[in-house]
Short mmCIF file of C-alpha atoms in Angstrom, two decimals:
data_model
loop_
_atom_site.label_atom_id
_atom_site.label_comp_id
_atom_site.label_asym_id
_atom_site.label_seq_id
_atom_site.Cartn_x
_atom_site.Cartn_y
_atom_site.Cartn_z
CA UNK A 67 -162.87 -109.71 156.31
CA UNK A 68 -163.16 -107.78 159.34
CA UNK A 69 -160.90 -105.40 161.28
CA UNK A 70 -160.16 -107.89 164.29
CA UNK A 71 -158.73 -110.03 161.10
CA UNK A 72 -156.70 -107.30 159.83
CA UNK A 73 -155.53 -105.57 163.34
CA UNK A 74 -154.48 -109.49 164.26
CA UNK A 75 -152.37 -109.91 160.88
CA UNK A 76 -150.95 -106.68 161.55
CA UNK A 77 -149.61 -107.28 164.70
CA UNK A 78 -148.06 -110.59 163.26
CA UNK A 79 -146.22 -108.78 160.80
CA UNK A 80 -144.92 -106.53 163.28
CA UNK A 81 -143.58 -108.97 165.85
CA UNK A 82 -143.15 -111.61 162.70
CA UNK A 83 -144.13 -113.82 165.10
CA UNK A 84 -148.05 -115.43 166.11
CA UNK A 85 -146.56 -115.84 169.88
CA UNK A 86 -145.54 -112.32 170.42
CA UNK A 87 -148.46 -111.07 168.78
CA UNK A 88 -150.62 -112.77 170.83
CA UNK A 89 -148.76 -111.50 173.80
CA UNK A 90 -149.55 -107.98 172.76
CA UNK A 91 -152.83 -108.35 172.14
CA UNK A 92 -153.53 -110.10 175.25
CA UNK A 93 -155.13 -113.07 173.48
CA UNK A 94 -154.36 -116.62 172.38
CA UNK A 95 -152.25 -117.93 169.78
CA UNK A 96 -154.54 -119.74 168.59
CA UNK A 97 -156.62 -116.70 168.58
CA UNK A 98 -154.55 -115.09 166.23
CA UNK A 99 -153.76 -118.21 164.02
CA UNK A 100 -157.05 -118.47 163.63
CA UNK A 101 -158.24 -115.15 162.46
CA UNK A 102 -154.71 -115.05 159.70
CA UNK A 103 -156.47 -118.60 158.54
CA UNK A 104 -159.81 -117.16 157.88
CA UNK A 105 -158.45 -114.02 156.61
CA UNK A 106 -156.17 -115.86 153.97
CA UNK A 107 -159.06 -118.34 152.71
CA UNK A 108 -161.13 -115.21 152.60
CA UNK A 109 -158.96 -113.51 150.35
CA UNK A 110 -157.63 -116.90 148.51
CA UNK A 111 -154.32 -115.86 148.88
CA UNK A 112 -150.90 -116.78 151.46
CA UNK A 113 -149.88 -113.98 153.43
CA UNK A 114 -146.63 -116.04 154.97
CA UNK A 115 -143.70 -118.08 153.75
CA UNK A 116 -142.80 -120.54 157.27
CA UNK A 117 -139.45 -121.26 157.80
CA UNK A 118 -139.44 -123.26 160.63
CA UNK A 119 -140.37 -120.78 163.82
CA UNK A 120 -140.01 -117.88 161.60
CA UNK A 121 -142.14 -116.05 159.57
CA UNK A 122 -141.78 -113.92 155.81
CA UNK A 123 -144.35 -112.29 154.59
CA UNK A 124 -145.43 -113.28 150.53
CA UNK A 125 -146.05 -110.50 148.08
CA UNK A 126 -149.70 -110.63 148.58
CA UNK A 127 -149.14 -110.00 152.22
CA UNK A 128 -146.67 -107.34 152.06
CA UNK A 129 -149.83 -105.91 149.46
CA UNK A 130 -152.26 -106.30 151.89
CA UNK A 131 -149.97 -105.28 155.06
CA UNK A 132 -149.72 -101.93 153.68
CA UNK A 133 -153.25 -101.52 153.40
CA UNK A 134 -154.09 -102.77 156.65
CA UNK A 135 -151.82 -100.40 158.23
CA UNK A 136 -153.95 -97.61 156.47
CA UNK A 137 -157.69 -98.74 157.42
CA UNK A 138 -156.68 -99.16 161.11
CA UNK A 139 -154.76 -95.95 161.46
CA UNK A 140 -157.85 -94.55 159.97
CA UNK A 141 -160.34 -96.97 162.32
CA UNK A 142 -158.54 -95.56 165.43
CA UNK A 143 -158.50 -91.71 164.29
CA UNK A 144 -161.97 -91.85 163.27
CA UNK A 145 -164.08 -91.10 166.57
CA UNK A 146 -161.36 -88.67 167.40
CA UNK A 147 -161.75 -86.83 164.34
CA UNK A 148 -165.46 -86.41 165.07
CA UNK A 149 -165.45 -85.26 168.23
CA UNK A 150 -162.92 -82.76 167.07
CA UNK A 151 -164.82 -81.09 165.14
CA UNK A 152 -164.67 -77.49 165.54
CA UNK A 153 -163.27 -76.10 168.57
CA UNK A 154 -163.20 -79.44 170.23
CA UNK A 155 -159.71 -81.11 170.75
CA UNK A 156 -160.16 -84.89 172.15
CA UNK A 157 -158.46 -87.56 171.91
CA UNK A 158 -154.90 -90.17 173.27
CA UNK A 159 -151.57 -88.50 171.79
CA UNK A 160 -148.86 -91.41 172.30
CA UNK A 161 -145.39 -89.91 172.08
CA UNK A 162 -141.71 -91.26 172.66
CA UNK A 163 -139.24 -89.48 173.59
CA UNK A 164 -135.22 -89.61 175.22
CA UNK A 165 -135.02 -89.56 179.16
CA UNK A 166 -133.67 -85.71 178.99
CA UNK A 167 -136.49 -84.44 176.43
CA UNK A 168 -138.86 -86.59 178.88
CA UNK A 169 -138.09 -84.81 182.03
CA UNK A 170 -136.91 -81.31 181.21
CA UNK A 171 -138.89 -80.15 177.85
CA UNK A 172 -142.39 -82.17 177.84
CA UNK A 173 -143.86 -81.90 181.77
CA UNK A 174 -144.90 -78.19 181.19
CA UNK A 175 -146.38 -78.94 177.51
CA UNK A 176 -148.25 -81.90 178.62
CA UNK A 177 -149.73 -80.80 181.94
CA UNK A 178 -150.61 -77.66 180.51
CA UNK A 179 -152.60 -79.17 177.50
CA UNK A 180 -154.49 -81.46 180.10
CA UNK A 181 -155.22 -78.65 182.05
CA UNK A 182 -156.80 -76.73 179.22
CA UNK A 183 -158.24 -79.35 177.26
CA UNK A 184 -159.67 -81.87 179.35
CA UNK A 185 -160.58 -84.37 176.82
CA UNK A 186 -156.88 -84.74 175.78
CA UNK A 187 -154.96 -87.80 177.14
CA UNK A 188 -151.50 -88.74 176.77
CA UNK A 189 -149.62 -91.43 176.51
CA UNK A 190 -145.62 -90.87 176.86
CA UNK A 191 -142.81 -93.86 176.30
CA UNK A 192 -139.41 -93.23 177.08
CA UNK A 193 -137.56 -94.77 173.69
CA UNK A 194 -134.44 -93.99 172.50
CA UNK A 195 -133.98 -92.16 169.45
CA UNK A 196 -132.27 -95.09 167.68
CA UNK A 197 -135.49 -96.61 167.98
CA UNK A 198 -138.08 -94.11 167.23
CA UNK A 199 -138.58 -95.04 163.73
CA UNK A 200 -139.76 -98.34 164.38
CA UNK A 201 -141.92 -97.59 167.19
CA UNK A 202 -143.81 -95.28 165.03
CA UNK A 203 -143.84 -97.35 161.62
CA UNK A 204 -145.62 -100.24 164.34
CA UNK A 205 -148.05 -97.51 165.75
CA UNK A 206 -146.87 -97.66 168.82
CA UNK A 207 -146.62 -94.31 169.16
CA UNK A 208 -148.21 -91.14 167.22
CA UNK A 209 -144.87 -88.91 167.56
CA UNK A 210 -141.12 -89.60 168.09
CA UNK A 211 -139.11 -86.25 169.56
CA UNK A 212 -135.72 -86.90 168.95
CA UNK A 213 -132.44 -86.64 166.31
CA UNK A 214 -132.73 -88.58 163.38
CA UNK A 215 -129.61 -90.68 162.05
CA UNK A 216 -131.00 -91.16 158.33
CA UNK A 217 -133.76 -90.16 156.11
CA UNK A 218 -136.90 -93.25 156.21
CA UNK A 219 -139.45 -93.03 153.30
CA UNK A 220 -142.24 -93.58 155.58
CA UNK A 221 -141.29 -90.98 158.16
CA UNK A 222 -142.03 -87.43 157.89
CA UNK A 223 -139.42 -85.21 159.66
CA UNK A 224 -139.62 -81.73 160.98
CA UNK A 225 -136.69 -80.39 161.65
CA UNK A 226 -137.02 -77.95 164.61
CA UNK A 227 -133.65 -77.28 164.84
CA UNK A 228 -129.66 -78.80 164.37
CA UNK A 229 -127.70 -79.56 167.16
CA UNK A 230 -123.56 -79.84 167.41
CA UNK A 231 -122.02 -82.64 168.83
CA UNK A 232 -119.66 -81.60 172.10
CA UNK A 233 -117.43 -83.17 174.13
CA UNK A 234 -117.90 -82.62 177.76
CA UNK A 235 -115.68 -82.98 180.69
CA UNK A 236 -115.14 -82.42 184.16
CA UNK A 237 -114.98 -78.62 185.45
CA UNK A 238 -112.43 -79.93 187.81
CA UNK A 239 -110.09 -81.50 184.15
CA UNK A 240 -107.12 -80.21 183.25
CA UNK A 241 -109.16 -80.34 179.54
CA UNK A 242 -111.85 -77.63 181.18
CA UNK A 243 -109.62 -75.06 179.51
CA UNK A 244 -109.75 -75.82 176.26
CA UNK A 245 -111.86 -74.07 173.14
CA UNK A 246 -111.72 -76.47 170.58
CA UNK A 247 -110.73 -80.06 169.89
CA UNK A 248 -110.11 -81.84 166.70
CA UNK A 249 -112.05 -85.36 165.95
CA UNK A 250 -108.47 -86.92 164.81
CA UNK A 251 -107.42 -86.38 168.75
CA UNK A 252 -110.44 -88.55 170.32
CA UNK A 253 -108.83 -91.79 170.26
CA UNK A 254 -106.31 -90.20 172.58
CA UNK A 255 -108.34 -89.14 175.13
CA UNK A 256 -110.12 -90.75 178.29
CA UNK A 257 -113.04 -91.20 176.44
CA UNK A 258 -116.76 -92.81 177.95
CA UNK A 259 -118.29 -94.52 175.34
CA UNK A 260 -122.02 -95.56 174.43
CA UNK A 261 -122.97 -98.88 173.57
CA UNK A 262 -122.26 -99.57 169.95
CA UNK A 263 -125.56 -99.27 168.69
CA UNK A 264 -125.91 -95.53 169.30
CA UNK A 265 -122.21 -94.50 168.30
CA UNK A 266 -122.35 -91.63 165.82
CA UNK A 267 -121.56 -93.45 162.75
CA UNK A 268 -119.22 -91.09 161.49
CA UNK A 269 -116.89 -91.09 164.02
CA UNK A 270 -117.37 -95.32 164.72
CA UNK A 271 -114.31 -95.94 162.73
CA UNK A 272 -111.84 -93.21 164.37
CA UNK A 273 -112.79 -94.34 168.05
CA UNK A 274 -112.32 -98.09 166.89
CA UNK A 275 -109.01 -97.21 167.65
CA UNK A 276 -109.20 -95.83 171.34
CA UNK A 277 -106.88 -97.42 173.90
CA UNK A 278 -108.89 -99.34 176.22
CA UNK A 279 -109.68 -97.76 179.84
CA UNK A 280 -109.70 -99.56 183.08
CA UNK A 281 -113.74 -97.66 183.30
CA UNK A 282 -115.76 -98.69 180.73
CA UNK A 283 -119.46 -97.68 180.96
CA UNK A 284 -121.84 -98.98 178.14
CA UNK A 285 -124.76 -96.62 178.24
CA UNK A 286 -127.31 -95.15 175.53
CA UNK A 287 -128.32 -91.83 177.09
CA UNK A 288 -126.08 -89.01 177.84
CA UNK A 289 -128.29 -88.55 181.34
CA UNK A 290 -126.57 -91.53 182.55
CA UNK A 291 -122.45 -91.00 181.82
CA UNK A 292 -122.33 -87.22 182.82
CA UNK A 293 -122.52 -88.24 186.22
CA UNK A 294 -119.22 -90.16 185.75
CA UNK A 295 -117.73 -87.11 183.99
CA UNK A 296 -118.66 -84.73 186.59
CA UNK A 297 -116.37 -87.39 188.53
CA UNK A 298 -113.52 -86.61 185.87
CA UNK A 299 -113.82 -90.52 185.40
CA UNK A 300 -113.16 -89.33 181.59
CA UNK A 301 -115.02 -87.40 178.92
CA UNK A 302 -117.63 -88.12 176.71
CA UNK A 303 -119.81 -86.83 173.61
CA UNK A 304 -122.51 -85.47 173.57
CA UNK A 305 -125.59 -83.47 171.87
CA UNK A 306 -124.92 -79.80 172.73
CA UNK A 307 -128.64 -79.27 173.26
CA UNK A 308 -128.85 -82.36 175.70
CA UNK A 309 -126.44 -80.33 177.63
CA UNK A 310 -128.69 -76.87 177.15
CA UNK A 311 -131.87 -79.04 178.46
CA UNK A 312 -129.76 -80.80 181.65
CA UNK A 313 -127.81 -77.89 182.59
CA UNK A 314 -125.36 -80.01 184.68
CA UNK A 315 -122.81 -78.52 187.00
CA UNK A 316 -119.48 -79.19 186.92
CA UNK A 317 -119.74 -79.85 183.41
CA UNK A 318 -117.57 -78.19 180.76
CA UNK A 319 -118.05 -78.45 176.62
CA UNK A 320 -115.34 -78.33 174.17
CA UNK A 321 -115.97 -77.53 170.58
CA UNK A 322 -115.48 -80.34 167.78
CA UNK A 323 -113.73 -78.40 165.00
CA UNK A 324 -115.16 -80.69 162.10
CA UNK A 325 -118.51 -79.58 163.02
CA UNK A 326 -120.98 -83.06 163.63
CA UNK A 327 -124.37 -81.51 163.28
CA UNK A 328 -127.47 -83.87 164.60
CA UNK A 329 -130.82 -83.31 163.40
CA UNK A 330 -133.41 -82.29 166.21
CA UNK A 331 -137.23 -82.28 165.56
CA UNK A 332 -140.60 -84.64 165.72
CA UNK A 333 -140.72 -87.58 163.14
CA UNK A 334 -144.66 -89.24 162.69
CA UNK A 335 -145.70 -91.74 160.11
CA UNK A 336 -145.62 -89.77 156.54
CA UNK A 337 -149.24 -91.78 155.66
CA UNK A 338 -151.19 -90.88 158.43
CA UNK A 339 -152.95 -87.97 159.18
CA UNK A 340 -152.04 -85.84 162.33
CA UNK A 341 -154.73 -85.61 164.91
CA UNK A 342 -156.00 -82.63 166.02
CA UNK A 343 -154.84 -82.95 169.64
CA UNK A 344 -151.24 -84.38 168.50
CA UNK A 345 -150.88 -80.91 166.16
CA UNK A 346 -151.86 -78.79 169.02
CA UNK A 347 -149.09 -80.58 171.23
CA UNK A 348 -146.44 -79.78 168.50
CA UNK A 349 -147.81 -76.08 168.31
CA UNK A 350 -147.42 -75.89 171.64
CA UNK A 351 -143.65 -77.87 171.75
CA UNK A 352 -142.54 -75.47 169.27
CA UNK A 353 -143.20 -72.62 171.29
CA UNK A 354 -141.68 -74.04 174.36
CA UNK A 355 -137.97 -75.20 172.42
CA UNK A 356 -135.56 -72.68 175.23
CA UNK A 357 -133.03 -73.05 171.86
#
């Protein structure tokens, strides 16, 4: 057994699938066939059930996927850790993030830790928060920045703060007046909405009823529809501290009066270790949040 075998079977389990795999590690199917082959008749065991094209992993390789999820986060951290002993703070710090966090709270934080630590690199992926959690249980990335929906066993959270949810509007609306809206009057209204995916789940159900519009824009980010509601093309929900970080003109917010609170903070994988470069980062992210 060797840690090609076990990054290979990895990646399979990931993707759940040899071709995609091999895709991402830039190497052959047959490559990666292969090394699962060897690995299995080393261990005597199957690590797959096929079903046709797809793939389901057997007890014995759910066993052994945990584990090999441990010894590679800890193969990867390992020369990092070395060099960062002491004062010294090396090392790649892969981090996704929303468009708005991307552009407005982490350009500052980042160039300033390259500047000061030269030995630092960093990798940033623009991912939406809906799919955070994934991207970090694959190690794909280090740390997510973002709300989180629901709690995940393998994810620790910090919560660095709780958001509302708002509804904007157009300065130039006849709505731009108002304090404070209830959640049973959103159906009513001239609403833009995301893609279903995103909706906030508890208020899927009351918008399920909305009349239909003759604009309907199905976007995931809240960067892309307040354009259209600067318009007054309708209005739209939204995190209030989005809104703090864009700062749009023309915008207005109206309170929800059943207060939707949303979860802001950085989310990592709860069984591996921080890195000394990725906990200076957060340091440093905490003492930039403007709110």
């Amino acid at each position: 057994m060797n840690i090609t075998q076990l990054t290979y079977f990895k990646h399979t389990v990931d993707e759940m699938s040899v071709t995609k795999a091999a895709r991402r590690l830039f190497v052959t199917q047959s490559a990666v066939s292969q090394q699962i082959a060897l690995l299995s008749a080393e261990l005597e065991c199957r690590l797959f059930y096929r079903h046709g094209r797809s793939l389901q992993l057997t007890p014995e390789g759910e066993f052994l996927y945990q584990k090999a999820k441990n010894i590679i986060i800890q193969m990867e951290g390992l020369s990092d850790e070395l060099k960062s002993r002491g004062k010294n703070v090396v090392g790649t710090v892969r981090i996704g993030s929303g468009p708005v966090t991307g552009k407005k709270l982490l350009p500052e934080i980042i160039s300033g830790m390259l500047t000061k630590y030269p030995d630092v690199s960093f990798s940033l992926f623009e991912i939406h928060s809906s799919s955070l959690i994934k991207s970090i249980v694959e190690s794909r990335i280090e740390l997510g920045i973002g709300q989180i929906d629901e709690e995940d066993e393998r994810i620790h959270f910090e919560k660095l703060m709780v958001g509302r949810l708002v509804l904007i509007c157009s300065s130039q609306s006849e709505w731009s007046k108002l304090k404070s809206i209830s959640v049973r009057a959103l159906p009513k209204l001239n609403l833009i909405r995301r893609v279903r995916e995103v909706e906030y789940s508890r208020l899927s159900k009351i918008l399920q009823t909305a009349a239909g519009r003759n604009f309907q824009l199905a976007a995931m980010n809240t960067e892309t529809i307040v354009p259209y509601v600067k318009l007054n093309m309708g209005m739209a929900l939204a995190p209030d501290y989005i809104i703090a970080m864009m700062k749009p003109k023309g915008i207005s917010q109206i309170r929800i009066e059943e207060e939707i609170r949303i979860p802001w903070g950085i989310m990592r994988d709860k069984f591996r270790p921080v890195s000394k470069a990725a906990q200076v980062f957060i340091d440093k992210l905490k003492q930039k949040l403007p709110f």
